[in-house]
Structures are given as C-alpha cells and as structure tokens.
XYZ file of N, CA and C in Angstrom:
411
model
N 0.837 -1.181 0.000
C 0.000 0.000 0.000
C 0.880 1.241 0.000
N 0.449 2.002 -0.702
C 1.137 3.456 -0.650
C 1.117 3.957 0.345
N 2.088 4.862 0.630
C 1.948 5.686 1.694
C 1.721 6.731 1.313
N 0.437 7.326 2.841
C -0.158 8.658 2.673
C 0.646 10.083 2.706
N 1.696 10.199 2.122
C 2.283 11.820 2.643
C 1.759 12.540 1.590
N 0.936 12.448 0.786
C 0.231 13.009 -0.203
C -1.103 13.324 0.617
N -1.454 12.638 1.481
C -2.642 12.977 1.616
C -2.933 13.654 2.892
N -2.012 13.275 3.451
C -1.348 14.182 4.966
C -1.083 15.409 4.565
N -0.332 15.506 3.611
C 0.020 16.787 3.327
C -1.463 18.008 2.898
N -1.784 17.671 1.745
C -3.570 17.950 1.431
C -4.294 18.084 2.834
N -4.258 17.564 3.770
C -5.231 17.534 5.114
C -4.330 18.742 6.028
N -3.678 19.157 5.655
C -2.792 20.249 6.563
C -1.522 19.822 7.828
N -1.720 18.516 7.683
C -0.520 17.758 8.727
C 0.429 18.244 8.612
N 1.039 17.826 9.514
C 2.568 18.504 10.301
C 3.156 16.826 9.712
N 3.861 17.006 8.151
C 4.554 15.740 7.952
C 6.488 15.924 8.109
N 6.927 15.154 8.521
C 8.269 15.114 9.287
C 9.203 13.957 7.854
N 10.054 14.248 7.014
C 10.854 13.726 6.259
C 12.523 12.686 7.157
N 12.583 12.141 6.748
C 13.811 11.267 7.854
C 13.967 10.295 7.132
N 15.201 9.847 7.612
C 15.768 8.380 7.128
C 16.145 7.856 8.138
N 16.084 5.984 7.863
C 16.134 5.149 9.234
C 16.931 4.057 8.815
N 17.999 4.824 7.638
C 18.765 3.526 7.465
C 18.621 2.563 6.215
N 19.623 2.130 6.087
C 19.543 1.618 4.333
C 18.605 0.716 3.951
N 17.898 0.369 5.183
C 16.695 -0.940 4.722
C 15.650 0.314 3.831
N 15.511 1.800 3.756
C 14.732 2.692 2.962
C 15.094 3.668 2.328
N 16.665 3.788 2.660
C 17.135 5.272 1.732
C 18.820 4.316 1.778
N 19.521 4.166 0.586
C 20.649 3.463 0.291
C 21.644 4.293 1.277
N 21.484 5.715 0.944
C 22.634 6.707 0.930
C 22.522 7.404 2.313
N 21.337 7.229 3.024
C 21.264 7.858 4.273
C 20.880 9.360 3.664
N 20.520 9.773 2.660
C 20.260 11.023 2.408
C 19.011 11.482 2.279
N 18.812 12.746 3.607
C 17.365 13.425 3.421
C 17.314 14.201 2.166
N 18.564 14.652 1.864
C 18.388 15.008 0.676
C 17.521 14.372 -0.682
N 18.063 13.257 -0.904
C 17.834 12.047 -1.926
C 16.159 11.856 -1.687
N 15.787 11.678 -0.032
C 14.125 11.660 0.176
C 13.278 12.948 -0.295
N 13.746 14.135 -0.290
C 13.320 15.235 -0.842
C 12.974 15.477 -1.863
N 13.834 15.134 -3.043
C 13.865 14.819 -4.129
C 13.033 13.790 -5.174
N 13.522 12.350 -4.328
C 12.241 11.551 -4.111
C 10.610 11.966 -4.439
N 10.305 12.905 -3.244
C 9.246 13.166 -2.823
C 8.646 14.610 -3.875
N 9.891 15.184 -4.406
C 9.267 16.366 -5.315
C 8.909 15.745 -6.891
N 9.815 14.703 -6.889
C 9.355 13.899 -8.313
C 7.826 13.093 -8.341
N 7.515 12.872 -7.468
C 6.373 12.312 -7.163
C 4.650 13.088 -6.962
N 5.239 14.583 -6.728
C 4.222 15.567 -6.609
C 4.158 16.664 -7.383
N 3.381 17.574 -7.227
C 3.049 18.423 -7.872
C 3.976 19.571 -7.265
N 4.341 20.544 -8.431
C 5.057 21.953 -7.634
C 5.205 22.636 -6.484
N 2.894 22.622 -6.530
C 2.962 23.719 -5.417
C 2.876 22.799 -4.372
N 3.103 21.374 -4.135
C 3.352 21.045 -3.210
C 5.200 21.192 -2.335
N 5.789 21.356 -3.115
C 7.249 21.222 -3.218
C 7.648 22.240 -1.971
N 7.227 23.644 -1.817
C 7.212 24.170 -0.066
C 7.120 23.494 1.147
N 6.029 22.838 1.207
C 5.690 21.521 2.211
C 6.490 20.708 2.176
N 7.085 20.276 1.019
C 8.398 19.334 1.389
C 9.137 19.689 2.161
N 9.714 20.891 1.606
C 11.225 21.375 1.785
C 10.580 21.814 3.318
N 10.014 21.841 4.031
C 9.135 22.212 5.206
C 9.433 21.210 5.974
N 9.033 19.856 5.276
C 9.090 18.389 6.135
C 10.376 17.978 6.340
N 11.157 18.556 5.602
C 12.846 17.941 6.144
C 13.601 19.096 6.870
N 12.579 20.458 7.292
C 13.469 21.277 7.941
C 12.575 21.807 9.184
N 11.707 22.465 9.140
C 10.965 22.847 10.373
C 10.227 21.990 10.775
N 9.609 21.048 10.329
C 8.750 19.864 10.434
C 9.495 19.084 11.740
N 10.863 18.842 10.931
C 11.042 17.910 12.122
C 11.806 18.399 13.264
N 12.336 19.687 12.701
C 12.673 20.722 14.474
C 11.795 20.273 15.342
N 10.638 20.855 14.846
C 9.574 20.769 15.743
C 9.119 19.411 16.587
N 8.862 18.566 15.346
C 8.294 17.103 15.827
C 9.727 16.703 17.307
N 10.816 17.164 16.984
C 12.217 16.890 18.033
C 11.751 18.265 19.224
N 10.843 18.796 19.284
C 11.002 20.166 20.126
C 11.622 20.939 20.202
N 12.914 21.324 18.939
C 13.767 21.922 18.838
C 13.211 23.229 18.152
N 11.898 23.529 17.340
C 11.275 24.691 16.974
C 11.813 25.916 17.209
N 12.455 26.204 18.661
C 13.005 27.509 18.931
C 14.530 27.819 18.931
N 15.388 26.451 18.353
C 16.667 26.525 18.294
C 17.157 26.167 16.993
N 16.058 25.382 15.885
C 16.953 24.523 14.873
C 15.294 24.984 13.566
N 15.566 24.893 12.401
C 14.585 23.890 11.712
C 14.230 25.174 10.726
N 14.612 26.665 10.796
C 14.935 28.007 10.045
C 15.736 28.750 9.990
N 16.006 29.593 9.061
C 16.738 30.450 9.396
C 16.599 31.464 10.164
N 16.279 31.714 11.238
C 15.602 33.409 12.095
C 17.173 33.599 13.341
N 16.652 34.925 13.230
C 17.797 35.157 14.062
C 17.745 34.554 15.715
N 18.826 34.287 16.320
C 19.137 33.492 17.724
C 18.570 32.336 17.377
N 18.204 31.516 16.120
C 18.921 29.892 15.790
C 19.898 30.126 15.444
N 20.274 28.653 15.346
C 21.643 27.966 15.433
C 21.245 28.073 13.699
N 22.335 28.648 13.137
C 22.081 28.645 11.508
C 22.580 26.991 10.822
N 22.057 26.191 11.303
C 22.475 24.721 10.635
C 21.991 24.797 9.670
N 22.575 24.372 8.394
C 21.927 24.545 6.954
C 22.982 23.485 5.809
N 21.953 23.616 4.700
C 22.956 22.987 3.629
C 23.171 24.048 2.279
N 23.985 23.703 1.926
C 24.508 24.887 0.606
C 23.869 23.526 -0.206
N 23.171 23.801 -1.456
C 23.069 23.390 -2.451
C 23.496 24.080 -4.184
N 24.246 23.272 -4.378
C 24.545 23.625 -5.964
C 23.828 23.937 -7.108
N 23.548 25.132 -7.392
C 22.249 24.996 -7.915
C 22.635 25.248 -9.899
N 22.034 24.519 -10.583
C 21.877 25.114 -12.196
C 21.863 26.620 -12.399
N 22.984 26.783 -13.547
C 22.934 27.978 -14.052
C 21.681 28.498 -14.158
N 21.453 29.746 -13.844
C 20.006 29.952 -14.059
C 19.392 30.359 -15.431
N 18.118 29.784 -15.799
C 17.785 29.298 -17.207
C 15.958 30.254 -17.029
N 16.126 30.930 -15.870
C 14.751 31.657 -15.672
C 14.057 30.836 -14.886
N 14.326 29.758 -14.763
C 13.246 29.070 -14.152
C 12.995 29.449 -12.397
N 12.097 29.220 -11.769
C 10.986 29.634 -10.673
C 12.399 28.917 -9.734
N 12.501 29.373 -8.673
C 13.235 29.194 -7.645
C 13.447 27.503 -6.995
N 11.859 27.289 -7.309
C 11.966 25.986 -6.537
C 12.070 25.086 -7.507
N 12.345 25.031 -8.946
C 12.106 24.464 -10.293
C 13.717 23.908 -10.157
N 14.588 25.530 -9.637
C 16.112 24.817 -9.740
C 16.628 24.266 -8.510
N 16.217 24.740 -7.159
C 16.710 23.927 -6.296
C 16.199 22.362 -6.513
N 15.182 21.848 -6.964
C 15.132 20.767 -7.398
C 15.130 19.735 -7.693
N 16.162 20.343 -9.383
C 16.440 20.169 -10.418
C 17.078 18.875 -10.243
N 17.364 18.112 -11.059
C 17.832 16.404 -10.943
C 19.524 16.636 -10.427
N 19.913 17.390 -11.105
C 21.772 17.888 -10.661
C 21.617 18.868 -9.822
N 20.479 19.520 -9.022
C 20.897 20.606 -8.127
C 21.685 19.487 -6.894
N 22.993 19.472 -6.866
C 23.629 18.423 -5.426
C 23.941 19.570 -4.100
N 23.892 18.622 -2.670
C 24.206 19.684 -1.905
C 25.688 19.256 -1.854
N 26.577 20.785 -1.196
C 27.748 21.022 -1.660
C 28.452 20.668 -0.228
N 27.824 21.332 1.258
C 28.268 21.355 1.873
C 27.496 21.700 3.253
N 27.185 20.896 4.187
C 25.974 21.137 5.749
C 27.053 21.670 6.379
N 26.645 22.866 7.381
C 27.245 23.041 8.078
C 26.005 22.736 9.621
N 26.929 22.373 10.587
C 25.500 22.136 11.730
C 26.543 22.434 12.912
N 25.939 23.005 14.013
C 26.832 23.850 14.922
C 28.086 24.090 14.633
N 28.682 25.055 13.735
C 29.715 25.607 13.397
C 30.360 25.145 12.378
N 30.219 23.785 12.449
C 30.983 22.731 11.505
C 30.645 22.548 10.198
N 31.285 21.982 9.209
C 31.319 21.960 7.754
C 31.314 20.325 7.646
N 30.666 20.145 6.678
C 30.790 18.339 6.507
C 30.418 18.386 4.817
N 30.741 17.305 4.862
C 30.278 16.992 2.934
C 31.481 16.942 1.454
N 31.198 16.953 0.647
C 31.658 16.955 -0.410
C 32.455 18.133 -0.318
N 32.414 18.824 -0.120
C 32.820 20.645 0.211
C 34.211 20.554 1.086
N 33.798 19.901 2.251
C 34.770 19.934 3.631
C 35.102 18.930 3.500
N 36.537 19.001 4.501
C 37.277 17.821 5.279
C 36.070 17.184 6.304
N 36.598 16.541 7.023
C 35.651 15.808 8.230
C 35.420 16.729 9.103
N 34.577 17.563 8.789
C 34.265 18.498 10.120
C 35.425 19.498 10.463
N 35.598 20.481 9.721
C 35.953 21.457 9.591
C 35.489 22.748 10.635
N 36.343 23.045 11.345
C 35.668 24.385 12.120
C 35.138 25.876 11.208
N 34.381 25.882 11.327
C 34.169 27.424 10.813
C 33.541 28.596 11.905
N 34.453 30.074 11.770
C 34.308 30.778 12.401
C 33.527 31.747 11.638
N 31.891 31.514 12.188
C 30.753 32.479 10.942
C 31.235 33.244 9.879
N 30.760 34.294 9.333
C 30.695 34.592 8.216
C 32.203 34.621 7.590
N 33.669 35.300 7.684
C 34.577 35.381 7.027
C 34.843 33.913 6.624
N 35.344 33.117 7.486
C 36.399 31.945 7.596
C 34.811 31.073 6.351
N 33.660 30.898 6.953
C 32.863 29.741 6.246
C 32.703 30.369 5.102
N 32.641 31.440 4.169
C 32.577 32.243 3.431
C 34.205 31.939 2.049
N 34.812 32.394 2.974
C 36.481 32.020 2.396
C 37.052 30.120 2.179
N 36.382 29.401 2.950
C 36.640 27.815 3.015
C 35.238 27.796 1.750
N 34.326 28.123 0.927
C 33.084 27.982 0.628
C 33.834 28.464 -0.775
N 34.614 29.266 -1.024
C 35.045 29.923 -2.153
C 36.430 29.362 -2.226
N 37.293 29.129 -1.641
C 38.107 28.277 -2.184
C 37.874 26.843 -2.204
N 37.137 26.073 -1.999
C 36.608 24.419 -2.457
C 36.102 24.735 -3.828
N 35.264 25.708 -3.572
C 34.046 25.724 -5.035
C 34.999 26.310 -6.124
N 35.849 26.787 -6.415
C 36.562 27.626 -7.212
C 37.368 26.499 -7.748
C-alpha cells in the first residue's frame, strides 16, 4: 500500500521527512528523500516538502526555537546546495532540479560533505565564506 504523505500533506498535517537507514534510503540522504518526494508531486506542493525535512522535524524533536529556520538566535544549521545555471526558471524548479547536489551542511559551526574535510571548524561569516570559495573555485 502506498503511503499517505500526499494525503497528509492535502489535510494540513505537520509531515516530518527522515531516514532510518539503508533498509529505505541506500545513501542515508534526506536530501535524496526530498527529491524523491518532489518527483512524485506536484510543484505547489514542493514548499511543504522542503518544510518536512526542515521545520517539520525541528519541531516534531522540540527543537522549533533553536533549529529547523533560518531566524535570528537559531543555530544557523543549513545545507549549501549547488544549484543550475540559471535558465529563468521559478526558484523551486532549480533547487530541485535532478543535478541541483548539496555542496556542503554546516551544523553547529561545523562543515561536513563533499565541500569539507571531516568536520571542519568554521568561524561564521569570514572563515565559512572564504573555506566555501576556495573548495568551489
């Protein structure tokens, strides 16, 4: 049987995106489930996604007032994604996109990914800014 996150979503639910390990996602990537999940739906659903793998599950963890947006006094944990030259298309058309890859998470201070060494310190804006432009360059 299918599963309802189509229809959860339509009913106004609070749906939460996650991985539990290679018996359902190979790569361990929420990313890869995101993606997943935008190929499978319609556009204007594609907000609500990107919702379910970031404030969704702050929240569902009780973390709502420390993690899960960007607002000021959170913890700015985030991912850089690589995005397609831009071709005009609608914002959420290229984050996406089948090759939009993420480049680099940073989560309390730290750098991880394709981008970084193993956890890289970064000291906010100069140092993660300058380590962000010399990888990508």
């Amino acid at each position: 049987q299918e599963h309802p996150w189509k229809q959860l979503l339509d009913a106004g639910a609070s749906v939460c995106i996650g991985t539990d390990g290679r018996s359902s996602n190979p790569d361990y990537s929420l990313w890869s489930e995101l993606l997943f999940l935008t190929r499978q739906s319609d556009a204007e659903k594609w907000p609500r996604i990107l919702a379910a793998g970031t404030r969704s599950g702050a929240k569902a963890f009780g973390l709502e007032n420390s993690a899960g947006t960007l607002t000021p006094g959170k913890r700015a944990d985030l991912t850089l994604i690589s995005l397609p030259e831009s071709t005009g298309a609608d914002p959420w058309t290229s984050l996406f996109a089948p090759h939009a890859k993420p480049v680099v998470t940073i989560v309390n201070g730290l750098a991880t990914g394709a981008a970084a060494s193993a956890a890289e310190p970064c000291n906010a804006d100069r140092e993660l800014r300058t380590m962000l432009l010399d990888r990508l360059a």
